[in-house]
mmCIF file of N, CA and C in Angstrom:
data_model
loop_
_atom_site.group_PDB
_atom_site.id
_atom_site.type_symbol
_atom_site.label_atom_id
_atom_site.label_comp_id
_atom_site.label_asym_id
_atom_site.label_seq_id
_atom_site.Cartn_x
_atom_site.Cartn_y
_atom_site.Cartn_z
ATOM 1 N N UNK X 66 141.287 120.593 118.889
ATOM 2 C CA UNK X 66 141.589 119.224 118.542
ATOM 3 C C UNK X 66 141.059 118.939 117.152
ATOM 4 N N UNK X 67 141.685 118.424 116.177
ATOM 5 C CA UNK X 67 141.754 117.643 114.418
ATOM 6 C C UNK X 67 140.747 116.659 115.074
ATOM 7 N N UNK X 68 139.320 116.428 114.273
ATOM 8 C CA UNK X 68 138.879 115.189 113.718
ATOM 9 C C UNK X 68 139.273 114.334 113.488
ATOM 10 N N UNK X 69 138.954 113.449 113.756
ATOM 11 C CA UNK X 69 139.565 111.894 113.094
ATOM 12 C C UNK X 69 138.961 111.771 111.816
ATOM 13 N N UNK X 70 139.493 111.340 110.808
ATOM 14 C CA UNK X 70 138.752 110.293 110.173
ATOM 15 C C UNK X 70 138.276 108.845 110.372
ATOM 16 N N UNK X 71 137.332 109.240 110.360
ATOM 17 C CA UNK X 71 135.565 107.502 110.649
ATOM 18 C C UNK X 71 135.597 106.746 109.898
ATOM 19 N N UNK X 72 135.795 107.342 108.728
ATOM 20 C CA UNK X 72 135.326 106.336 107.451
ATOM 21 C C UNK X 72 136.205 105.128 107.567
ATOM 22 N N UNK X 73 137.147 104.730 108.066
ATOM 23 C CA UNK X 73 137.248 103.317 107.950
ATOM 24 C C UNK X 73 136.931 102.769 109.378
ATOM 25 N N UNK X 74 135.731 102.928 110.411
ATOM 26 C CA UNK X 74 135.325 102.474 111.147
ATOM 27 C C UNK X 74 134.013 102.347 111.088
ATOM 28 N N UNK X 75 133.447 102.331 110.140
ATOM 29 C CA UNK X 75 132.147 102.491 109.459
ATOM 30 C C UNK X 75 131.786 101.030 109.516
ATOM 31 N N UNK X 76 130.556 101.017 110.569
ATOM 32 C CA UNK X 76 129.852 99.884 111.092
ATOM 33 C C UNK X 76 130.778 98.909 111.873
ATOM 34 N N UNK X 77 131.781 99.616 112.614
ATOM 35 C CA UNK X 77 132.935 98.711 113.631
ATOM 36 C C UNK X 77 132.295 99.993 114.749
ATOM 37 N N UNK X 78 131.372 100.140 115.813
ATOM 38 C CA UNK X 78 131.282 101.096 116.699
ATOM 39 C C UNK X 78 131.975 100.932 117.727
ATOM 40 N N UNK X 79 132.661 99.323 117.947
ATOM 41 C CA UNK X 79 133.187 99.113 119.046
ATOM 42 C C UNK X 79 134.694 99.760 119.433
ATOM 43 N N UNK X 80 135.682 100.455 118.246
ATOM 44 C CA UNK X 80 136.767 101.037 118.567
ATOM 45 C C UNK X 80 136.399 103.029 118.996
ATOM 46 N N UNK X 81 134.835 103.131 118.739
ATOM 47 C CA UNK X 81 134.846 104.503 119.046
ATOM 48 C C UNK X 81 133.583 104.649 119.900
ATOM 49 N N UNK X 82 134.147 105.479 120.822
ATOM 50 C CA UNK X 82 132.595 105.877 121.799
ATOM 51 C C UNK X 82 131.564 106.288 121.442
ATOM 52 N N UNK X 83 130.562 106.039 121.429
ATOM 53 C CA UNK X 83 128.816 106.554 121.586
ATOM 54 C C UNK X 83 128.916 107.356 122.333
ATOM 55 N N UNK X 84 127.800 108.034 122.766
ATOM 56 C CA UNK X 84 127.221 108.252 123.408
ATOM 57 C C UNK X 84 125.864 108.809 122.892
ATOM 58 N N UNK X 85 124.711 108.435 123.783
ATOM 59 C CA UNK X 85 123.259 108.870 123.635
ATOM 60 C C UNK X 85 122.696 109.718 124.770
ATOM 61 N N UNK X 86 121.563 110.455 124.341
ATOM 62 C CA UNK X 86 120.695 111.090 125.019
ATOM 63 C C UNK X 86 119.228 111.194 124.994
ATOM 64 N N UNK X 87 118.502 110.842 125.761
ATOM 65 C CA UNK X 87 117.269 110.753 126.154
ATOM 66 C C UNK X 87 116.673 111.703 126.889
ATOM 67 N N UNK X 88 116.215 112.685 126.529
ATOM 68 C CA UNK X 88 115.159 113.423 127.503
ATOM 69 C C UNK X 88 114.426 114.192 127.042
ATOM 70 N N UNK X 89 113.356 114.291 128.121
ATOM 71 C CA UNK X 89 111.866 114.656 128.396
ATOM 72 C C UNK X 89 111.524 116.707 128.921
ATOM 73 N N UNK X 90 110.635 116.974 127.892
ATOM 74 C CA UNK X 90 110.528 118.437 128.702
ATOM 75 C C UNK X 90 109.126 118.297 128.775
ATOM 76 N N UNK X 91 109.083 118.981 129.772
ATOM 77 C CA UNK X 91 107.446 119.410 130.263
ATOM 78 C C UNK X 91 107.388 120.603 131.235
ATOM 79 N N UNK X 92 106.297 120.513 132.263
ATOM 80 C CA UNK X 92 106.286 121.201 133.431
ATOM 81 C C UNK X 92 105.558 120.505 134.401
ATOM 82 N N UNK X 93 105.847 120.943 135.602
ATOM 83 C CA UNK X 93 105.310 120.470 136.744
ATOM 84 C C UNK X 93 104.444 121.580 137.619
ATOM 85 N N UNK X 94 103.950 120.432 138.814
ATOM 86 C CA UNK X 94 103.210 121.044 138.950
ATOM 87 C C UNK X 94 102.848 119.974 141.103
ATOM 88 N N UNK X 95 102.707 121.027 142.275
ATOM 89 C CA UNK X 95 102.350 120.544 143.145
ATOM 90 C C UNK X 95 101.028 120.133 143.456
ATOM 91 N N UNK X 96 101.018 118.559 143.567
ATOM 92 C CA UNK X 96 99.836 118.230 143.965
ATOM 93 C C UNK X 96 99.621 117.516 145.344
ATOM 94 N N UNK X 97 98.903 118.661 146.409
ATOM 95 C CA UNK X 97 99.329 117.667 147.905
ATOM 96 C C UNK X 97 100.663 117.811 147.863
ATOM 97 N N UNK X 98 101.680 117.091 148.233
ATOM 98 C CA UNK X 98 102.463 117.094 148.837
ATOM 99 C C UNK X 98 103.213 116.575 147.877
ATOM 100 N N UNK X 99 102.956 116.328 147.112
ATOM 101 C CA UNK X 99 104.072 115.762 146.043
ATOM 102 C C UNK X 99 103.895 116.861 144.494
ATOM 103 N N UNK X 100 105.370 116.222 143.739
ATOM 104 C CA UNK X 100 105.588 117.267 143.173
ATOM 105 C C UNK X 100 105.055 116.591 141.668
ATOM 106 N N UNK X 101 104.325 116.518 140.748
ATOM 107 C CA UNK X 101 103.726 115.903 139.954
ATOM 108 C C UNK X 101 104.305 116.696 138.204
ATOM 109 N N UNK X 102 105.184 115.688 137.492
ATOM 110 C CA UNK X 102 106.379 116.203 136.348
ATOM 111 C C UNK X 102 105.203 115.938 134.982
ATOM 112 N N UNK X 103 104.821 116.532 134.096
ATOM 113 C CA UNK X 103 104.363 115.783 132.900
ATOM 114 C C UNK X 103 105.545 115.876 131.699
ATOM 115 N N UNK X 104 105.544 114.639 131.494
ATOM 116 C CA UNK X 104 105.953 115.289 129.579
ATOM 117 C C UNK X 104 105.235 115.228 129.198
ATOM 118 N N UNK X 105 105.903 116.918 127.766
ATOM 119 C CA UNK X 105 105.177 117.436 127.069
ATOM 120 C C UNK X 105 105.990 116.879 125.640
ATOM 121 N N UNK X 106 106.879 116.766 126.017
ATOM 122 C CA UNK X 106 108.084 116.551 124.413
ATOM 123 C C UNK X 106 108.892 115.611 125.053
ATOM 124 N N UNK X 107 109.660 114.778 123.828
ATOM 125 C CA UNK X 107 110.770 114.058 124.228
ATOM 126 C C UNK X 107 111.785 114.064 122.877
ATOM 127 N N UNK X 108 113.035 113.715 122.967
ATOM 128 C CA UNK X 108 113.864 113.334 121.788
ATOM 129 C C UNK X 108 114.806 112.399 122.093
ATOM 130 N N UNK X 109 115.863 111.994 121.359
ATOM 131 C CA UNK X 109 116.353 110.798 121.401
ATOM 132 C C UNK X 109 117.383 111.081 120.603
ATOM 133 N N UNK X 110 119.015 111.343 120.854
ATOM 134 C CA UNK X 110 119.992 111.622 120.442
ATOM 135 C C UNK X 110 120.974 111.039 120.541
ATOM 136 N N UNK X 111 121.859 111.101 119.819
ATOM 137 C CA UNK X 111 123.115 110.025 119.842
ATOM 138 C C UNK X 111 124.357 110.666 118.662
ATOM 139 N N UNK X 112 125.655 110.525 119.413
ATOM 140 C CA UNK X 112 126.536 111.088 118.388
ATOM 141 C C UNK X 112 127.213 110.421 117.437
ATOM 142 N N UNK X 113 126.370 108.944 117.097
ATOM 143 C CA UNK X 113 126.957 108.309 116.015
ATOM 144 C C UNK X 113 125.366 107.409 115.547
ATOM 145 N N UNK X 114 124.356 107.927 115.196
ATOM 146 C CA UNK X 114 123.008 107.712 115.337
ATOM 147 C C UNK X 114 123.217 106.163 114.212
ATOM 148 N N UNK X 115 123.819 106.053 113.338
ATOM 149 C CA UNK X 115 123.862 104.745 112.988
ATOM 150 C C UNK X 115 124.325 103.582 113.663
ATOM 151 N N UNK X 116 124.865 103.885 114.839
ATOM 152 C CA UNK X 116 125.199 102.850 116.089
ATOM 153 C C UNK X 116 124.486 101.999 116.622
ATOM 154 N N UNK X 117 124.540 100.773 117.033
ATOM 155 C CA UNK X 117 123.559 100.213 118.090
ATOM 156 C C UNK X 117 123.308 100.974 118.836
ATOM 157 N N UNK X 118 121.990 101.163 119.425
ATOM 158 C CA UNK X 118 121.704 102.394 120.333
ATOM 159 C C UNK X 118 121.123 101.434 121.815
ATOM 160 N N UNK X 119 121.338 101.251 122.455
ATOM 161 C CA UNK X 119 120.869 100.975 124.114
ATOM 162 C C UNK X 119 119.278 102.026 124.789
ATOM 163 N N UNK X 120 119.501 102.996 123.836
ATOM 164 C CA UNK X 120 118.657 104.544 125.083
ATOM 165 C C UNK X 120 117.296 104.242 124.079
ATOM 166 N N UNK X 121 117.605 104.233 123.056
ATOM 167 C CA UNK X 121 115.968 104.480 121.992
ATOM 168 C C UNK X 121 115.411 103.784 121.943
ATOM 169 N N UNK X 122 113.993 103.803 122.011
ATOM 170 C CA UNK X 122 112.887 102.896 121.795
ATOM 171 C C UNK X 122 112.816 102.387 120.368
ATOM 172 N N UNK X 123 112.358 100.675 120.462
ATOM 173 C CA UNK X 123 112.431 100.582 118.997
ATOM 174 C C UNK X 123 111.183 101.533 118.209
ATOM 175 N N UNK X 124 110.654 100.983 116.881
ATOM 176 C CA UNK X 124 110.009 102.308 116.243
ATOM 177 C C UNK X 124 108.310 101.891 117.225
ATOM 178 N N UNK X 125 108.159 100.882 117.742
ATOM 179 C CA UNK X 125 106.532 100.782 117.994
ATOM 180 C C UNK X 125 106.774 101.580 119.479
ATOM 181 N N UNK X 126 108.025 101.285 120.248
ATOM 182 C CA UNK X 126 108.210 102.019 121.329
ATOM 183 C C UNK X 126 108.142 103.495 121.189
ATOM 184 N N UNK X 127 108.545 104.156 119.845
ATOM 185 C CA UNK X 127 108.562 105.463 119.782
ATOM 186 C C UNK X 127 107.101 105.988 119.800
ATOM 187 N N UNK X 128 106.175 105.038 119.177
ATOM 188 C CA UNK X 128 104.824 105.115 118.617
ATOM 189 C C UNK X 128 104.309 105.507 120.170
ATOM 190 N N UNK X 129 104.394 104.494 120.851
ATOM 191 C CA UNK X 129 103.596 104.216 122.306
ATOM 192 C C UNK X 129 103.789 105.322 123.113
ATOM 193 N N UNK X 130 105.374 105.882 123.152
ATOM 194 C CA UNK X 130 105.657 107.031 123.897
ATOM 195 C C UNK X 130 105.074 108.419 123.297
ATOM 196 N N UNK X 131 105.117 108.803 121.727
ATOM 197 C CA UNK X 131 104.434 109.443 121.610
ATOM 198 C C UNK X 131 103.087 109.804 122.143
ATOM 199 N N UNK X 132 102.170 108.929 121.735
ATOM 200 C CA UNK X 132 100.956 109.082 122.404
ATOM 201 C C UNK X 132 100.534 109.141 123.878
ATOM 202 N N UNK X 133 101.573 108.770 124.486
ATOM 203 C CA UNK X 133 101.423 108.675 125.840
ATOM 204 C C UNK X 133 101.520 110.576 126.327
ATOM 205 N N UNK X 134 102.652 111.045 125.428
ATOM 206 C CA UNK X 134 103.157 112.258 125.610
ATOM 207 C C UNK X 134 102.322 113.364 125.232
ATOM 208 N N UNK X 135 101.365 113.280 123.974
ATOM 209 C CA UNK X 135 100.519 113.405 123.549
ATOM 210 C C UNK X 135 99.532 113.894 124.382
ATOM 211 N N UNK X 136 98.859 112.995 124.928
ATOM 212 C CA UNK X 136 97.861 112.843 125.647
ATOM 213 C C UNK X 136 97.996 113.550 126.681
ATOM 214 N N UNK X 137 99.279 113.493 127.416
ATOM 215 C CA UNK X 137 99.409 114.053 128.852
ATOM 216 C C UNK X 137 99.290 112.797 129.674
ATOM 217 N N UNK X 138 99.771 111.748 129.289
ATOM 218 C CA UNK X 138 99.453 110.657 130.289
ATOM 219 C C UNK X 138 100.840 110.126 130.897
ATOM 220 N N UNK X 139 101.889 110.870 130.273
ATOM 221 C CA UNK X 139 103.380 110.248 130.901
ATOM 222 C C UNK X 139 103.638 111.402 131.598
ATOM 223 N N UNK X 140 103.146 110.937 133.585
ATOM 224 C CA UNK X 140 103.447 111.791 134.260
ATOM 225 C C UNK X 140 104.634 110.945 135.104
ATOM 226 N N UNK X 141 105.136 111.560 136.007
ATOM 227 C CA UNK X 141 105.670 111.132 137.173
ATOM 228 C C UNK X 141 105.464 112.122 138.290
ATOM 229 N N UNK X 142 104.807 111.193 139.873
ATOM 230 C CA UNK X 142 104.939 111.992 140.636
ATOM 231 C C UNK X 142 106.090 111.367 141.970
ATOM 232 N N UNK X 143 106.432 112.857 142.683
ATOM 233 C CA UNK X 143 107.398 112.157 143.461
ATOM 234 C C UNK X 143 106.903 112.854 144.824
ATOM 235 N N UNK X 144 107.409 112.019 146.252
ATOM 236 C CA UNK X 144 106.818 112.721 147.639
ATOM 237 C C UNK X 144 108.171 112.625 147.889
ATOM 238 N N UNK X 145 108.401 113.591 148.783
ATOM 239 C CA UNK X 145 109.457 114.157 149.555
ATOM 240 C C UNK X 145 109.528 112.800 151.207
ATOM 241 N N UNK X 146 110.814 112.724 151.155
ATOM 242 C CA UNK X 146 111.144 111.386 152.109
ATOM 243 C C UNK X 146 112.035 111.598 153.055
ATOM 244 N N UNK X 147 111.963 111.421 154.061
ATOM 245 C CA UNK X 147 112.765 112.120 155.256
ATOM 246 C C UNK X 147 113.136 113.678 155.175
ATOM 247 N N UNK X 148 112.286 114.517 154.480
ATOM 248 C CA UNK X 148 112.141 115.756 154.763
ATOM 249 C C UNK X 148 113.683 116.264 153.732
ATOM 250 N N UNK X 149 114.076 115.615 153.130
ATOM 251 C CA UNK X 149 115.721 115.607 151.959
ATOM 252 C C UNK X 149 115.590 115.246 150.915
ATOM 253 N N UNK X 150 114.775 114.228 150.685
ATOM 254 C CA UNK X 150 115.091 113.675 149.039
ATOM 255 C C UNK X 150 113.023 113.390 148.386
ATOM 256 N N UNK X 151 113.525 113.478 147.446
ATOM 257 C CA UNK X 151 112.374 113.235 146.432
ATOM 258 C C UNK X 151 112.366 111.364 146.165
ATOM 259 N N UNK X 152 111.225 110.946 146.254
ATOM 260 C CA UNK X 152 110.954 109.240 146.277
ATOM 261 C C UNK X 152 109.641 109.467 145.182
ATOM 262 N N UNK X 153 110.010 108.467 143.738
ATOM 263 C CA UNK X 153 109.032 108.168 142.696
ATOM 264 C C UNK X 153 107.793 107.547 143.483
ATOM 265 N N UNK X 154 106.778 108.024 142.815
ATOM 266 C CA UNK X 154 105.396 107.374 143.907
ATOM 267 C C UNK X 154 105.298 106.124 142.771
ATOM 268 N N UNK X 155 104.724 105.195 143.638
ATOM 269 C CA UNK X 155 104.035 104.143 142.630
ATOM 270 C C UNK X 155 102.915 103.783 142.613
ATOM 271 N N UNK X 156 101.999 104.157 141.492
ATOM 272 C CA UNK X 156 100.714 103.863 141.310
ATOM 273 C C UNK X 156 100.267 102.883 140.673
#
């Protein structure tokens, strides 16, 4: 499939699709009975990055998540629920 040409939709995002991506790598790890995720890294992608974006943190949000990630403090843990599915714990 030919490219389009953009350039005359330049700052009109509403006649062409976005799309973004958000995610987290780390490793996990069992604690008790639940399965306990850390991030270690994150990024924040998008295929028209000058777009209004919905997924990205503004820049103090990027700040906050860093350090959180940093640290090792953005975990999630989850317990297993009717013996089938994984349920976010809340602490």
């Amino acid at each position: 499939a030919s490219k389009r040409d953009l350039s005359s939709l330049v700052g009109n995002f509403e006649k062409v699709a976005v799309w973004e991506l958000v995610e987290c790598l780390g490793s996990w790890e069992l604690v008790n009975d639940s399965i306990c995720l850390t991030c270690e890294a994150w990024s924040s992608k998008s295929s028209h990055p000058s777009a209004p974006r919905k997924l990205c943190p503004s820049e103090d949000g990027r700040t906050e998540l860093d350090k959180l990630v940093y640290s090792g403090s953005l975990r999630l843990s989850y317990t297993m629920r009717d013996g089938r599915c994984l349920e976010l714990e809340k602490k």
